[in-house]
Structure formats: structure tokens, C-alpha cells
mmCIF file with all atom_site columns, C-alpha atoms and ligand atoms in Angstrom:
data_model
loop_
_atom_site.group_PDB
_atom_site.id
_atom_site.type_symbol
_atom_site.label_atom_id
_atom_site.label_alt_id
_atom_site.label_comp_id
_atom_site.label_asym_id
_atom_site.label_entity_id
_atom_site.label_seq_id
_atom_site.pdbx_PDB_ins_code
_atom_site.Cartn_x
_atom_site.Cartn_y
_atom_site.Cartn_z
_atom_site.occupancy
_atom_site.B_iso_or_equiv
_atom_site.pdbx_formal_charge
_atom_site.auth_seq_id
_atom_site.auth_comp_id
_atom_site.auth_asym_id
_atom_site.auth_atom_id
_atom_site.pdbx_PDB_model_num
ATOM   1   C  CA  . MET A 1 1   ? 96.895  12.707  -67.159  1.00 0.00 ? 271 MET A CA  1
ATOM   2   C  CA  . LEU A 1 2   ? 94.632  13.606  -70.059  1.00 0.00 ? 272 LEU A CA  1
ATOM   3   C  CA  . ILE A 1 3   ? 96.519  14.832  -73.100  1.00 0.00 ? 273 ILE A CA  1
ATOM   4   C  CA  . LYS A 1 4   ? 94.097  17.150  -74.834  1.00 0.00 ? 274 LYS A CA  1
ATOM   5   C  CA  . VAL A 1 5   ? 94.062  17.765  -78.541  1.00 0.00 ? 275 VAL A CA  1
ATOM   6   C  CA  . LYS A 1 6   ? 93.205  21.414  -77.844  1.00 0.00 ? 276 LYS A CA  1
ATOM   7   C  CA  . GLU A 1 7   ? 96.448  21.856  -75.916  1.00 0.00 ? 277 GLU A CA  1
ATOM   8   C  CA  . LEU A 1 8   ? 98.468  20.073  -78.567  1.00 0.00 ? 278 LEU A CA  1
ATOM   9   C  CA  . GLU A 1 9   ? 97.083  22.475  -81.158  1.00 0.00 ? 279 GLU A CA  1
ATOM   10  C  CA  . LEU A 1 10  ? 98.996  25.213  -79.344  1.00 0.00 ? 280 LEU A CA  1
ATOM   11  C  CA  . GLN A 1 11  ? 102.227 23.330  -78.630  1.00 0.00 ? 281 GLN A CA  1
ATOM   12  C  CA  . PRO A 1 12  ? 103.625 19.868  -77.941  1.00 0.00 ? 282 PRO A CA  1
ATOM   13  C  CA  . VAL A 1 13  ? 103.220 18.614  -74.387  1.00 0.00 ? 283 VAL A CA  1
ATOM   14  C  CA  . ASP A 1 14  ? 106.246 17.173  -72.603  1.00 0.00 ? 284 ASP A CA  1
ATOM   15  C  CA  . PHE A 1 15  ? 105.588 14.848  -69.726  1.00 0.00 ? 285 PHE A CA  1
ATOM   16  C  CA  . ASP A 1 16  ? 107.686 13.342  -66.962  1.00 0.00 ? 286 ASP A CA  1
ATOM   17  C  CA  . GLU A 1 17  ? 105.417 11.452  -64.608  1.00 0.00 ? 287 GLU A CA  1
ATOM   18  C  CA  . GLN A 1 18  ? 105.577 8.977   -61.746  1.00 0.00 ? 288 GLN A CA  1
ATOM   19  C  CA  . PHE A 1 19  ? 102.619 6.722   -61.096  1.00 0.00 ? 289 PHE A CA  1
ATOM   20  C  CA  . ALA A 1 20  ? 102.462 4.964   -57.745  1.00 0.00 ? 290 ALA A CA  1
ATOM   21  C  CA  . PRO A 1 21  ? 101.405 1.302   -57.723  1.00 0.00 ? 291 PRO A CA  1
ATOM   22  C  CA  . GLY A 1 22  ? 97.654  1.182   -58.322  1.00 0.00 ? 292 GLY A CA  1
ATOM   23  C  CA  . ALA A 1 23  ? 97.443  4.482   -60.209  1.00 0.00 ? 293 ALA A CA  1
ATOM   24  C  CA  . VAL A 1 24  ? 97.513  2.610   -63.499  1.00 0.00 ? 294 VAL A CA  1
ATOM   25  C  CA  . ASP A 1 25  ? 95.249  -0.427  -63.546  1.00 0.00 ? 295 ASP A CA  1
ATOM   26  C  CA  . MET A 1 26  ? 97.301  -3.397  -64.745  1.00 0.00 ? 296 MET A CA  1
ATOM   27  C  CA  . GLY A 1 27  ? 94.771  -6.117  -64.103  1.00 0.00 ? 297 GLY A CA  1
ATOM   28  C  CA  . SER A 1 28  ? 94.612  -8.684  -61.342  1.00 0.00 ? 298 SER A CA  1
ATOM   29  C  CA  . GLU A 1 29  ? 97.650  -10.793 -62.250  1.00 0.00 ? 299 GLU A CA  1
ATOM   30  C  CA  . ILE A 1 30  ? 100.267 -8.061  -62.372  1.00 0.00 ? 300 ILE A CA  1
ATOM   31  C  CA  . VAL A 1 31  ? 101.506 -6.559  -59.127  1.00 0.00 ? 301 VAL A CA  1
ATOM   32  C  CA  . GLN A 1 32  ? 103.346 -3.285  -59.571  1.00 0.00 ? 302 GLN A CA  1
ATOM   33  C  CA  . LYS A 1 33  ? 106.311 -3.134  -57.166  1.00 0.00 ? 303 LYS A CA  1
ATOM   34  C  CA  . ALA A 1 34  ? 107.814 0.267   -57.997  1.00 0.00 ? 304 ALA A CA  1
ATOM   35  C  CA  . PRO A 1 35  ? 106.525 3.593   -59.295  1.00 0.00 ? 305 PRO A CA  1
ATOM   36  C  CA  . LEU A 1 36  ? 105.891 3.634   -63.020  1.00 0.00 ? 306 LEU A CA  1
ATOM   37  C  CA  . HIS A 1 37  ? 108.098 6.333   -64.471  1.00 0.00 ? 307 HIS A CA  1
ATOM   38  C  CA  . ALA A 1 38  ? 107.217 7.688   -67.907  1.00 0.00 ? 308 ALA A CA  1
ATOM   39  C  CA  . ALA A 1 39  ? 108.770 10.575  -69.798  1.00 0.00 ? 309 ALA A CA  1
ATOM   40  C  CA  . GLY A 1 40  ? 108.312 11.785  -73.323  1.00 0.00 ? 310 GLY A CA  1
ATOM   41  C  CA  . ARG A 1 41  ? 106.402 14.073  -75.604  1.00 0.00 ? 311 ARG A CA  1
ATOM   42  C  CA  . ALA A 1 42  ? 102.954 14.277  -77.118  1.00 0.00 ? 312 ALA A CA  1
ATOM   43  C  CA  . GLN A 1 43  ? 102.366 16.260  -80.271  1.00 0.00 ? 313 GLN A CA  1
ATOM   44  C  CA  . LEU A 1 44  ? 99.716  16.852  -82.856  1.00 0.00 ? 314 LEU A CA  1
ATOM   45  C  CA  . VAL A 1 45  ? 100.022 15.272  -86.277  1.00 0.00 ? 315 VAL A CA  1
ATOM   46  C  CA  . GLN A 1 46  ? 97.600  16.489  -88.912  1.00 0.00 ? 316 GLN A CA  1
ATOM   47  C  CA  . GLU A 1 47  ? 96.633  14.001  -91.552  1.00 0.00 ? 317 GLU A CA  1
ATOM   48  C  CA  . HIS A 1 48  ? 95.044  15.340  -94.685  1.00 0.00 ? 318 HIS A CA  1
ATOM   49  C  CA  . ARG A 1 49  ? 92.522  13.071  -96.285  1.00 0.00 ? 319 ARG A CA  1
ATOM   50  C  CA  . GLY A 1 50  ? 91.011  14.207  -99.526  1.00 0.00 ? 320 GLY A CA  1
ATOM   51  C  CA  . LYS A 1 51  ? 90.612  17.937  -100.121 1.00 0.00 ? 321 LYS A CA  1
ATOM   52  C  CA  . HIS A 1 52  ? 88.811  19.098  -97.035  1.00 0.00 ? 322 HIS A CA  1
ATOM   53  C  CA  . LYS A 1 53  ? 89.227  16.529  -94.348  1.00 0.00 ? 323 LYS A CA  1
ATOM   54  C  CA  . THR A 1 54  ? 91.919  16.848  -91.715  1.00 0.00 ? 324 THR A CA  1
ATOM   55  C  CA  . ILE A 1 55  ? 92.384  14.247  -89.022  1.00 0.00 ? 325 ILE A CA  1
ATOM   56  C  CA  . LYS A 1 56  ? 94.027  15.256  -85.784  1.00 0.00 ? 326 LYS A CA  1
ATOM   57  C  CA  . ASP A 1 57  ? 96.296  12.501  -84.557  1.00 0.00 ? 327 ASP A CA  1
ATOM   58  C  CA  . ILE A 1 58  ? 98.252  12.388  -81.354  1.00 0.00 ? 328 ILE A CA  1
ATOM   59  C  CA  . ARG A 1 59  ? 101.804 11.139  -81.586  1.00 0.00 ? 329 ARG A CA  1
ATOM   60  C  CA  . LEU A 1 60  ? 103.171 9.894   -78.307  1.00 0.00 ? 330 LEU A CA  1
ATOM   61  C  CA  . ASN A 1 61  ? 106.785 8.988   -77.890  1.00 0.00 ? 331 ASN A CA  1
ATOM   62  C  CA  . GLY A 1 62  ? 109.028 8.419   -74.929  1.00 0.00 ? 332 GLY A CA  1
ATOM   63  C  CA  . GLU A 1 63  ? 110.030 5.696   -72.542  1.00 0.00 ? 333 GLU A CA  1
ATOM   64  C  CA  . LEU A 1 64  ? 108.782 4.051   -69.402  1.00 0.00 ? 334 LEU A CA  1
ATOM   65  C  CA  . ARG A 1 65  ? 110.122 1.840   -66.677  1.00 0.00 ? 335 ARG A CA  1
ATOM   66  C  CA  . THR A 1 66  ? 108.796 0.068   -63.628  1.00 0.00 ? 336 THR A CA  1
ATOM   67  C  CA  . SER A 1 67  ? 109.069 -3.279  -61.925  1.00 0.00 ? 337 SER A CA  1
ATOM   68  C  CA  . VAL A 1 68  ? 106.279 -5.758  -61.446  1.00 0.00 ? 338 VAL A CA  1
ATOM   69  C  CA  . GLU A 1 69  ? 105.601 -9.261  -60.238  1.00 0.00 ? 339 GLU A CA  1
ATOM   70  C  CA  . LEU A 1 70  ? 103.814 -11.904 -62.287  1.00 0.00 ? 340 LEU A CA  1
ATOM   71  C  CA  . PRO A 1 71  ? 102.652 -15.341 -61.187  1.00 0.00 ? 341 PRO A CA  1
ATOM   72  C  CA  . CYS A 1 72  ? 104.824 -18.264 -62.336  1.00 0.00 ? 342 CYS A CA  1
ATOM   73  C  CA  . ALA A 1 73  ? 102.906 -20.092 -65.065  1.00 0.00 ? 343 ALA A CA  1
ATOM   74  C  CA  . ARG A 1 74  ? 103.567 -23.431 -63.320  1.00 0.00 ? 344 ARG A CA  1
ATOM   75  C  CA  . CYS A 1 75  ? 103.498 -22.847 -59.564  1.00 0.00 ? 345 CYS A CA  1
ATOM   76  C  CA  . LEU A 1 76  ? 101.888 -19.349 -59.294  1.00 0.00 ? 346 LEU A CA  1
ATOM   77  C  CA  . GLU A 1 77  ? 104.691 -17.988 -57.082  1.00 0.00 ? 347 GLU A CA  1
ATOM   78  C  CA  . ALA A 1 78  ? 105.472 -14.309 -57.734  1.00 0.00 ? 348 ALA A CA  1
ATOM   79  C  CA  . VAL A 1 79  ? 108.248 -13.682 -60.258  1.00 0.00 ? 349 VAL A CA  1
ATOM   80  C  CA  . ALA A 1 80  ? 109.887 -10.244 -60.439  1.00 0.00 ? 350 ALA A CA  1
ATOM   81  C  CA  . GLN A 1 81  ? 110.122 -8.589  -63.867  1.00 0.00 ? 351 GLN A CA  1
ATOM   82  C  CA  . GLU A 1 82  ? 111.872 -5.353  -64.738  1.00 0.00 ? 352 GLU A CA  1
ATOM   83  C  CA  . VAL A 1 83  ? 109.997 -3.396  -67.389  1.00 0.00 ? 353 VAL A CA  1
ATOM   84  C  CA  . GLU A 1 84  ? 111.715 -0.912  -69.655  1.00 0.00 ? 354 GLU A CA  1
ATOM   85  C  CA  . ARG A 1 85  ? 110.267 0.167   -72.967  1.00 0.00 ? 355 ARG A CA  1
ATOM   86  C  CA  . LYS A 1 86  ? 110.618 2.890   -75.530  1.00 0.00 ? 356 LYS A CA  1
ATOM   87  C  CA  . PHE A 1 87  ? 107.511 3.758   -77.483  1.00 0.00 ? 357 PHE A CA  1
ATOM   88  C  CA  . ASP A 1 88  ? 106.509 5.763   -80.522  1.00 0.00 ? 358 ASP A CA  1
ATOM   89  C  CA  . LEU A 1 89  ? 102.765 5.593   -81.024  1.00 0.00 ? 359 LEU A CA  1
ATOM   90  C  CA  . LEU A 1 90  ? 100.147 7.264   -83.137  1.00 0.00 ? 360 LEU A CA  1
ATOM   91  C  CA  . TYR A 1 91  ? 96.586  7.698   -81.933  1.00 0.00 ? 361 TYR A CA  1
ATOM   92  C  CA  . ARG A 1 92  ? 93.821  8.581   -84.353  1.00 0.00 ? 362 ARG A CA  1
ATOM   93  C  CA  . PRO A 1 93  ? 90.376  9.792   -83.307  1.00 0.00 ? 363 PRO A CA  1
ATOM   94  C  CA  . GLN A 1 94  ? 88.059  6.840   -82.708  1.00 0.00 ? 364 GLN A CA  1
ATOM   95  C  CA  . GLY A 1 95  ? 86.225  6.045   -85.943  1.00 0.00 ? 365 GLY A CA  1
ATOM   96  C  CA  . ALA A 1 96  ? 88.728  7.808   -88.221  1.00 0.00 ? 366 ALA A CA  1
ATOM   97  C  CA  . ASP A 1 97  ? 89.532  4.553   -89.987  1.00 0.00 ? 367 ASP A CA  1
ATOM   98  C  CA  . ALA A 1 98  ? 86.034  3.095   -89.923  1.00 0.00 ? 368 ALA A CA  1
ATOM   99  C  CA  . GLY A 1 99  ? 85.325  1.178   -93.108  1.00 0.00 ? 369 GLY A CA  1
ATOM   100 C  CA  . LYS A 1 100 ? 88.778  1.813   -94.519  1.00 0.00 ? 370 LYS A CA  1
ATOM   101 C  CA  . GLU A 1 101 ? 91.849  -0.246  -94.941  1.00 0.00 ? 371 GLU A CA  1
ATOM   102 C  CA  . GLU A 1 102 ? 94.516  0.530   -92.412  1.00 0.00 ? 372 GLU A CA  1
ATOM   103 C  CA  . LEU A 1 103 ? 96.653  3.375   -93.649  1.00 0.00 ? 373 LEU A CA  1
ATOM   104 C  CA  . SER A 1 104 ? 100.367 3.376   -93.137  1.00 0.00 ? 374 SER A CA  1
ATOM   105 C  CA  . VAL A 1 105 ? 101.139 7.060   -93.515  1.00 0.00 ? 375 VAL A CA  1
ATOM   106 C  CA  . THR A 1 106 ? 103.272 7.225   -90.431  1.00 0.00 ? 376 THR A CA  1
ATOM   107 C  CA  . GLY A 1 107 ? 106.261 5.117   -91.251  1.00 0.00 ? 377 GLY A CA  1
ATOM   108 C  CA  . ALA A 1 108 ? 107.249 1.735   -89.961  1.00 0.00 ? 378 ALA A CA  1
ATOM   109 C  CA  . GLU A 1 109 ? 108.306 2.718   -86.458  1.00 0.00 ? 379 GLU A CA  1
ATOM   110 C  CA  . ALA A 1 110 ? 104.983 4.068   -85.239  1.00 0.00 ? 380 ALA A CA  1
ATOM   111 C  CA  . GLU A 1 111 ? 102.147 1.880   -83.995  1.00 0.00 ? 381 GLU A CA  1
ATOM   112 C  CA  . VAL A 1 112 ? 98.556  3.065   -84.396  1.00 0.00 ? 382 VAL A CA  1
ATOM   113 C  CA  . GLY A 1 113 ? 95.890  3.252   -81.705  1.00 0.00 ? 383 GLY A CA  1
ATOM   114 C  CA  . TYR A 1 114 ? 92.754  5.329   -81.187  1.00 0.00 ? 384 TYR A CA  1
ATOM   115 C  CA  . TYR A 1 115 ? 91.657  8.001   -78.738  1.00 0.00 ? 385 TYR A CA  1
ATOM   116 C  CA  . GLN A 1 116 ? 88.138  8.930   -77.745  1.00 0.00 ? 386 GLN A CA  1
ATOM   117 C  CA  . GLY A 1 117 ? 86.636  12.347  -77.175  1.00 0.00 ? 387 GLY A CA  1
ATOM   118 C  CA  . GLU A 1 118 ? 88.886  15.290  -76.424  1.00 0.00 ? 388 GLU A CA  1
ATOM   119 C  CA  . GLY A 1 119 ? 92.121  13.452  -75.955  1.00 0.00 ? 389 GLY A CA  1
ATOM   120 C  CA  . LEU A 1 120 ? 94.259  10.566  -74.838  1.00 0.00 ? 390 LEU A CA  1
ATOM   121 C  CA  . LEU A 1 121 ? 94.578  9.353   -71.275  1.00 0.00 ? 391 LEU A CA  1
ATOM   122 C  CA  . LEU A 1 122 ? 98.295  8.799   -70.767  1.00 0.00 ? 392 LEU A CA  1
ATOM   123 C  CA  . GLU A 1 123 ? 97.612  6.046   -68.223  1.00 0.00 ? 393 GLU A CA  1
ATOM   124 C  CA  . ASP A 1 124 ? 95.754  3.999   -70.853  1.00 0.00 ? 394 ASP A CA  1
ATOM   125 C  CA  . ALA A 1 125 ? 98.651  4.200   -73.272  1.00 0.00 ? 395 ALA A CA  1
ATOM   126 C  CA  . LEU A 1 126 ? 101.139 3.276   -70.537  1.00 0.00 ? 396 LEU A CA  1
ATOM   127 C  CA  . ARG A 1 127 ? 99.125  0.294   -69.353  1.00 0.00 ? 397 ARG A CA  1
ATOM   128 C  CA  . GLU A 1 128 ? 99.108  -1.073  -72.883  1.00 0.00 ? 398 GLU A CA  1
ATOM   129 C  CA  . GLN A 1 129 ? 102.852 -0.558  -73.227  1.00 0.00 ? 399 GLN A CA  1
ATOM   130 C  CA  . VAL A 1 130 ? 103.602 -2.287  -69.924  1.00 0.00 ? 400 VAL A CA  1
ATOM   131 C  CA  . LEU A 1 131 ? 101.476 -5.269  -70.952  1.00 0.00 ? 401 LEU A CA  1
ATOM   132 C  CA  . LEU A 1 132 ? 103.208 -5.425  -74.337  1.00 0.00 ? 402 LEU A CA  1
ATOM   133 C  CA  . ALA A 1 133 ? 106.607 -5.317  -72.648  1.00 0.00 ? 403 ALA A CA  1
ATOM   134 C  CA  . LEU A 1 134 ? 105.865 -8.338  -70.473  1.00 0.00 ? 404 LEU A CA  1
ATOM   135 C  CA  . PRO A 1 135 ? 106.311 -11.910 -71.656  1.00 0.00 ? 405 PRO A CA  1
ATOM   136 C  CA  . LEU A 1 136 ? 103.107 -13.955 -72.078  1.00 0.00 ? 406 LEU A CA  1
ATOM   137 C  CA  . LYS A 1 137 ? 104.417 -16.534 -69.668  1.00 0.00 ? 407 LYS A CA  1
ATOM   138 C  CA  . VAL A 1 138 ? 107.047 -16.453 -66.947  1.00 0.00 ? 408 VAL A CA  1
ATOM   139 C  CA  . ILE A 1 139 ? 108.398 -19.305 -64.907  1.00 0.00 ? 409 ILE A CA  1
ATOM   140 C  CA  . CYS A 1 140 ? 110.131 -18.841 -61.558  1.00 0.00 ? 410 CYS A CA  1
ATOM   141 C  CA  . ARG A 1 141 ? 113.010 -21.124 -62.547  1.00 0.00 ? 411 ARG A CA  1
ATOM   142 C  CA  . GLU A 1 142 ? 113.867 -23.474 -65.375  1.00 0.00 ? 412 GLU A CA  1
ATOM   143 C  CA  . ASP A 1 143 ? 113.169 -26.622 -63.336  1.00 0.00 ? 413 ASP A CA  1
ATOM   144 C  CA  . CYS A 1 144 ? 110.021 -25.387 -61.578  1.00 0.00 ? 414 CYS A CA  1
ATOM   145 C  CA  . LYS A 1 145 ? 108.022 -28.508 -60.752  1.00 0.00 ? 415 LYS A CA  1
ATOM   146 C  CA  . GLY A 1 146 ? 104.707 -26.655 -60.628  1.00 0.00 ? 416 GLY A CA  1
ATOM   147 C  CA  . LEU A 1 147 ? 101.588 -27.644 -58.740  1.00 0.00 ? 417 LEU A CA  1
ATOM   148 C  CA  . CYS A 1 148 ? 100.303 -31.178 -58.361  1.00 0.00 ? 418 CYS A CA  1
ATOM   149 C  CA  . PRO A 1 149 ? 97.364  -31.443 -60.777  1.00 0.00 ? 419 PRO A CA  1
ATOM   150 C  CA  . HIS A 1 150 ? 95.455  -33.552 -58.231  1.00 0.00 ? 420 HIS A CA  1
ATOM   151 C  CA  . CYS A 1 151 ? 95.816  -31.784 -54.875  1.00 0.00 ? 421 CYS A CA  1
ATOM   152 C  CA  . GLY A 1 152 ? 97.397  -28.419 -55.780  1.00 0.00 ? 422 GLY A CA  1
ATOM   153 C  CA  . THR A 1 153 ? 100.489 -28.838 -53.604  1.00 0.00 ? 423 THR A CA  1
ATOM   154 C  CA  . ASN A 1 154 ? 103.444 -26.737 -54.708  1.00 0.00 ? 424 ASN A CA  1
ATOM   155 C  CA  . LEU A 1 155 ? 105.887 -29.492 -55.661  1.00 0.00 ? 425 LEU A CA  1
ATOM   156 C  CA  . ASN A 1 156 ? 108.881 -27.147 -55.306  1.00 0.00 ? 426 ASN A CA  1
ATOM   157 C  CA  . VAL A 1 157 ? 108.132 -26.950 -51.606  1.00 0.00 ? 427 VAL A CA  1
ATOM   158 C  CA  . GLU A 1 158 ? 106.912 -30.403 -50.691  1.00 0.00 ? 428 GLU A CA  1
ATOM   159 C  CA  . GLN A 1 159 ? 106.075 -33.758 -52.186  1.00 0.00 ? 429 GLN A CA  1
ATOM   160 C  CA  . CYS A 1 160 ? 102.439 -34.811 -51.934  1.00 0.00 ? 430 CYS A CA  1
ATOM   161 C  CA  . SER A 1 161 ? 101.257 -38.389 -51.666  1.00 0.00 ? 431 SER A CA  1
ATOM   162 C  CA  . CYS A 1 162 ? 99.455  -38.439 -55.031  1.00 0.00 ? 432 CYS A CA  1
ATOM   163 C  CA  . ALA A 1 163 ? 102.807 -38.048 -56.758  1.00 0.00 ? 433 ALA A CA  1
ATOM   164 C  CA  . GLU A 1 164 ? 104.157 -41.329 -55.374  1.00 0.00 ? 434 GLU A CA  1
ATOM   165 C  CA  . PRO A 1 165 ? 103.036 -44.308 -57.435  1.00 0.00 ? 435 PRO A CA  1
ATOM   166 C  CA  . ALA A 1 166 ? 104.717 -46.645 -54.901  1.00 0.00 ? 436 ALA A CA  1
ATOM   167 C  CA  . ASP A 1 167 ? 101.754 -46.049 -52.604  1.00 0.00 ? 437 ASP A CA  1
ATOM   168 C  CA  . ASP A 1 168 ? 99.299  -47.202 -55.260  1.00 0.00 ? 438 ASP A CA  1
ATOM   169 C  CA  . PRO A 1 169 ? 97.671  -50.483 -54.077  1.00 0.00 ? 439 PRO A CA  1
ATOM   170 C  CA  . ARG A 1 170 ? 98.145  -51.988 -57.529  1.00 0.00 ? 440 ARG A CA  1
ATOM   171 C  CA  . TRP A 1 171 ? 101.911 -51.624 -57.136  1.00 0.00 ? 441 TRP A CA  1
ATOM   172 C  CA  . SER A 1 172 ? 101.950 -53.312 -53.748  1.00 0.00 ? 442 SER A CA  1
ATOM   173 C  CA  . GLN A 1 173 ? 100.019 -56.244 -55.212  1.00 0.00 ? 443 GLN A CA  1
ATOM   174 C  CA  . LEU A 1 174 ? 102.595 -56.521 -57.941  1.00 0.00 ? 444 LEU A CA  1
ATOM   175 C  CA  . LYS A 1 175 ? 105.358 -56.448 -55.360  1.00 0.00 ? 445 LYS A CA  1
ATOM   176 C  CA  . GLU A 1 176 ? 103.677 -59.227 -53.507  1.00 0.00 ? 446 GLU A CA  1
ATOM   177 C  CA  . ILE A 1 177 ? 103.444 -61.397 -56.598  1.00 0.00 ? 447 ILE A CA  1
ATOM   178 C  CA  . ARG A 1 178 ? 107.031 -60.666 -57.460  1.00 0.00 ? 448 ARG A CA  1
ATOM   179 C  CA  . SER A 1 179 ? 108.276 -61.608 -54.045  1.00 0.00 ? 449 SER A CA  1
ATOM   180 C  CA  . LYS A 1 180 ? 106.324 -64.893 -54.273  1.00 0.00 ? 450 LYS A CA  1
ATOM   181 C  CA  . LEU A 1 181 ? 107.875 -65.670 -57.649  1.00 0.00 ? 451 LEU A CA  1
ATOM   182 C  CA  . ASN A 1 182 ? 111.320 -65.032 -56.280  1.00 0.00 ? 452 ASN A CA  1
ATOM   183 C  CA  . HIS A 1 183 ? 110.920 -67.671 -53.606  1.00 0.00 ? 453 HIS A CA  1
HETATM 184 ZN ZN1 . ZN  B 2 .   ? 107.270 -21.834 -60.521  1.00 0.00 ? 790 ZN  B ZN1 1
HETATM 185 ZN ZN1 . ZN  B 2 .   ? 99.107  -34.114 -55.031  1.00 0.00 ? 791 ZN  B ZN1 1
#
């Protein structure tokens, strides 16, 4: 859904959208398990800079929710994550702040992004918000044993032979010596 500045010049645009899994590209690691629901409002904010210059910003606020699966950082098994996020964002035209210090005219609660051309693609804004809502790292459970660094076996599921030092020939030699000493 493209939110056009031209439309916002007439009136704010309210949205209430469902995006099926795949409609918003979340990258290869995130698997969307439920529709992404987003509702809110887009409106035009005019910023006056100097005497003659007006910058047309898009303010986007609302909330979204969905559920996704991420790979466990240790064993790569899928971990379910519920995503719920409120947002209040300001998008300036691309290049509006070029060569300037970042301006904070919008108050502390709004974050600033940029749109290109005639407007803002809602899907782009939502993707960013979903990614921001997710933790950098998830683990499937506190005591996840992860993958064996040598053979890649999932150690939650089975024990591989590289993880057993008792099978190391050096240990059996030691055992031999020890048993000799004991006699
Ligand atoms: Zn795990
Ligand atoms: Zn192994």
C-alpha cells in the first residue's frame, strides 16, 4: 500500500490492513506464521525551513501484530515469537536532511525515516518495525545445548561421538597406565 503525499494533502489516510505471510519481505531468517495486521493513520506534517521552504513529512502512527518464527541462535530450531508494536514515525523526503545536522522538531516520541518519490510504502515501514520488535538473538530454551562445533549434530536430540573425550585414544592410554600402576 503506497501512501501518497498527494492524498495526504487532501486528508489523513486511515489504514487497517492484513498482510498474508510473504506479502512483506522479512528476510530469509524470519518465517511469518500469521497474517501481519496493521492499523493506524498517516498524515501530512509540514515543516517550515527558512522563509520559503516547506518540507512535506509523512507521520505514520498505529500498531501492528503478527507471529513469526526465528532460528535458535544455538541449535537453529525454529522458535515462535509474538510480535506486537506501537509506532509513531516521521518520514521526511529523501535528501531533506542532506548536509544538515539531524533536526528534532518532532518531539521525543517520533522516530525519523525517509521516503522516496511520491510517497511511503506501508510495507517497508512495517518490515522495519517488525525487525525492530524482534530480539537480536533468541534461544529455544535456557539450557539449549546447541550444535556440535565439529560435526553439526543437534546436541539436544542426540549425543555425537566427538563430544565424548572417553573415546579419545590418549585417554585410553592413560587408563592403561593407571591400571598398571594400581597393580
Ligand atoms: Zn536451541
Ligand atoms: Zn560432533
